[in-house]
Short mmCIF file of C-alpha atoms in Angstrom, two decimals:
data_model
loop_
_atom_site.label_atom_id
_atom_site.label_comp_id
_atom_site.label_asym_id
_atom_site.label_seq_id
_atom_site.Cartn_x
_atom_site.Cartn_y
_atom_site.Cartn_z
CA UNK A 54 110.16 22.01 101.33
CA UNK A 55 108.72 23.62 104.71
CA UNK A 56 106.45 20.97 105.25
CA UNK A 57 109.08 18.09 105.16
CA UNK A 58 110.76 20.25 108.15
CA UNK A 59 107.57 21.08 110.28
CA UNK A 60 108.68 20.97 113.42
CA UNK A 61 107.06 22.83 116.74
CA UNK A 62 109.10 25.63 116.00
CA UNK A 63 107.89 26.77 112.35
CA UNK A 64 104.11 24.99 113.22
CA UNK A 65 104.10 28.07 116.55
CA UNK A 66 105.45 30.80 113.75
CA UNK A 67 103.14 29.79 111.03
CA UNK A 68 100.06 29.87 113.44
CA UNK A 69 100.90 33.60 114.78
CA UNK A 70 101.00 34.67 111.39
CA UNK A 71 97.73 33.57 110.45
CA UNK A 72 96.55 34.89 113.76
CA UNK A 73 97.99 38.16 113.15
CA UNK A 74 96.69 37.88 109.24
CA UNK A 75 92.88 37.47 110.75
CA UNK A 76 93.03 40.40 113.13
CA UNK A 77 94.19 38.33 115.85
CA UNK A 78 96.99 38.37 118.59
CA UNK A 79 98.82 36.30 120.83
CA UNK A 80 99.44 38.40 123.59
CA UNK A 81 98.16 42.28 125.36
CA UNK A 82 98.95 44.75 128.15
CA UNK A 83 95.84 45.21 130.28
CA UNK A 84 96.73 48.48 130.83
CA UNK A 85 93.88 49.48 132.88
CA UNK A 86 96.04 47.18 135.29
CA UNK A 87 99.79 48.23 134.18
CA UNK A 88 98.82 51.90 135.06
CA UNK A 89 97.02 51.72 138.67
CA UNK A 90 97.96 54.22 140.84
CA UNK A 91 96.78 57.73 142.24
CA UNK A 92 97.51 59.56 138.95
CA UNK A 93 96.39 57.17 136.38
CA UNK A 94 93.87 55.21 137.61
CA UNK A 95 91.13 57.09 135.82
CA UNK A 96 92.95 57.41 132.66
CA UNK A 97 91.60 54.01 131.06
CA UNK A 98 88.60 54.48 131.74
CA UNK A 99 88.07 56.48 128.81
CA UNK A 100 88.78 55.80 125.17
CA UNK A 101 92.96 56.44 124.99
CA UNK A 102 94.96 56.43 121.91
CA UNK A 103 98.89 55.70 122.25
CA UNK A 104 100.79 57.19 119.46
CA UNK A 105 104.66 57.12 118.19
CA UNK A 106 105.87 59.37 116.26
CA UNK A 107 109.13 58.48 113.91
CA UNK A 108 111.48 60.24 111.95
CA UNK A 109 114.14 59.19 109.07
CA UNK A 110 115.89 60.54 106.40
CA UNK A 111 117.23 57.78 103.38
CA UNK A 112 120.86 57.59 102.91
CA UNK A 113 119.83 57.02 98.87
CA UNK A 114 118.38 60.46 98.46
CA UNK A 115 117.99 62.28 101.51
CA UNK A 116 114.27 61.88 101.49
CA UNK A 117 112.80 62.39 105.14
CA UNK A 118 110.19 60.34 106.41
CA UNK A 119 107.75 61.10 109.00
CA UNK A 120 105.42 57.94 110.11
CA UNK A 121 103.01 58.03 112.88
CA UNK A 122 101.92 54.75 114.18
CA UNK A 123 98.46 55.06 116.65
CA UNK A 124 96.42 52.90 118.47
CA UNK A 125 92.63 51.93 117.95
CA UNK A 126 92.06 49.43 120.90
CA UNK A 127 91.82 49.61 124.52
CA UNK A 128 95.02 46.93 124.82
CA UNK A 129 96.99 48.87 122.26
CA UNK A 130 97.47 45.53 120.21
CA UNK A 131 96.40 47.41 117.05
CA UNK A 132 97.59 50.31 115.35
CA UNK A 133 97.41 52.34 112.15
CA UNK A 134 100.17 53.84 110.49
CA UNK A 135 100.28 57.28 108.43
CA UNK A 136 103.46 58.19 107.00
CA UNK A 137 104.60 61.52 105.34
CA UNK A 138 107.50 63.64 103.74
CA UNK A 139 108.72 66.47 106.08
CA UNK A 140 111.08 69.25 104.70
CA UNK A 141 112.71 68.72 107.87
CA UNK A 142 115.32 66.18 109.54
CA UNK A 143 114.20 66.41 112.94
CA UNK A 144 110.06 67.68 113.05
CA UNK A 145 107.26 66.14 110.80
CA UNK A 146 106.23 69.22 109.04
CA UNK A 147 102.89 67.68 108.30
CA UNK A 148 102.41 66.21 111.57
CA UNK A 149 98.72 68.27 111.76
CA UNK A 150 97.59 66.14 108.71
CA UNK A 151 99.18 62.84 109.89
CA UNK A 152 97.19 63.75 112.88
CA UNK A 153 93.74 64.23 111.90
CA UNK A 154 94.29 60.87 109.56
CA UNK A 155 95.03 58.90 112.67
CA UNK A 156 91.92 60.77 114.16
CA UNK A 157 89.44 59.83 112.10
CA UNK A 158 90.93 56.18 111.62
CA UNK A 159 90.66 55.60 115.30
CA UNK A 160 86.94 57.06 115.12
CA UNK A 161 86.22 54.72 112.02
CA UNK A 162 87.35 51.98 114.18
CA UNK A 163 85.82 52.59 117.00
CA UNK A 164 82.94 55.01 117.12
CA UNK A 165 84.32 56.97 119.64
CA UNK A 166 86.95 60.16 119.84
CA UNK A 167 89.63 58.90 121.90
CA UNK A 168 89.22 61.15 125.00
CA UNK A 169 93.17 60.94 125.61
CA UNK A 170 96.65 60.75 123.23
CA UNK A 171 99.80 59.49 124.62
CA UNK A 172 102.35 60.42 122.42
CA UNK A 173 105.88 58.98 122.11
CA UNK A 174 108.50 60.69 120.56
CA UNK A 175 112.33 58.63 120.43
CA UNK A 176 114.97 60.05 118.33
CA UNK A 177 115.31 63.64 119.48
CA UNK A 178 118.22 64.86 120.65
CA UNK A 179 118.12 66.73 124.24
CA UNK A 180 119.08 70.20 122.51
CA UNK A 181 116.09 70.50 120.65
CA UNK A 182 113.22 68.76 122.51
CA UNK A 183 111.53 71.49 124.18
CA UNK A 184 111.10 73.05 120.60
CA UNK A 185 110.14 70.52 118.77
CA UNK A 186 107.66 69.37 121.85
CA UNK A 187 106.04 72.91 121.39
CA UNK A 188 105.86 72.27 118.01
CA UNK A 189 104.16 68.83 117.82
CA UNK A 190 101.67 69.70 120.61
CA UNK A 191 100.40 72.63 118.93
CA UNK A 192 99.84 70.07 115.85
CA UNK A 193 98.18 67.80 117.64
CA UNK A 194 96.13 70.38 118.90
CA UNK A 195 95.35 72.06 116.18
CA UNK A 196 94.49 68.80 114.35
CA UNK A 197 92.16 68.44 117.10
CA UNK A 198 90.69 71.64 117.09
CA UNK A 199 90.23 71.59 113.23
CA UNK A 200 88.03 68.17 113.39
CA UNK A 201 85.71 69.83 115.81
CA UNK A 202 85.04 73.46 118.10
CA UNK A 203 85.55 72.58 121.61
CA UNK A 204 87.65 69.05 120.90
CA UNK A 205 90.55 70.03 122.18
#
């Protein structure tokens, strides 16, 4: 049935998803370009590894849901995903172990320790982000700390 309607339209859509099927993609953010400047210019030029960090709880059963989506290329165009149950609404409770996953998938990808982590964090409200903050950095820095002496 698709075929009798192939116009440009579905012909562009079916293409990207093959791309994206055989580990291509269409477009990237040379970031080594996106962040010149005084403060970042030298931040590129090591292995970097952006990371968002999400958290939900179902409406069915109240289950919460930490997932961790992190980069493993230099144009952040690919990214693995770890997900997790936390006993809490608004901190992954296993964010040390969703960590160290993400860790060693980016060095499995790459062969290299990403020398950097930039770490995004939506859905907190402005009450509690300096604690939680406290408590996710010491995760990730723990997680770091517990793959190798001296890491972090």
């Amino acid at each position: 049935k698709n075929l009798e309607r192939a116009n440009p339209q579905l012909c562009k859509m079916l293409l990207a998803k093959i791309n994206a099927k055989l580990g291509g993609f269409s477009c990237y953010v040379d970031l080594k370009l996106a962040m010149q400047g005084p403060d970042t210019a030298a931040l590129f030029e090591v292995p970097v590894m952006i990371q968002a960090l999400d958290i939900n709880t179902t409406q069915t059963d109240g289950l919460t849901i930490a997932t961790l989506a992190s980069s493993f290329d230099e144009n952040a165009t690919s990214f693995n995903m770890v997900a997790r149950t936390s006993s809490e609404p608004n901190f992954a409770t296993k964010l040390e172990e969703m960590e160290q996953a993400a860790l060693v998938n980016f060095y499995k990808l790459t062969r290299t320790k990403p020398q950097a982590i930039i770490f995004f964090r939506p859905g907190m409200n402005e009450a509690d982000m300096a604690h939680i903050m406290t408590l996710e950095i010491k995760a990730i820095m723990k997680a770091c700390a517990e793959l190798e002496d001296g890491y972090w």
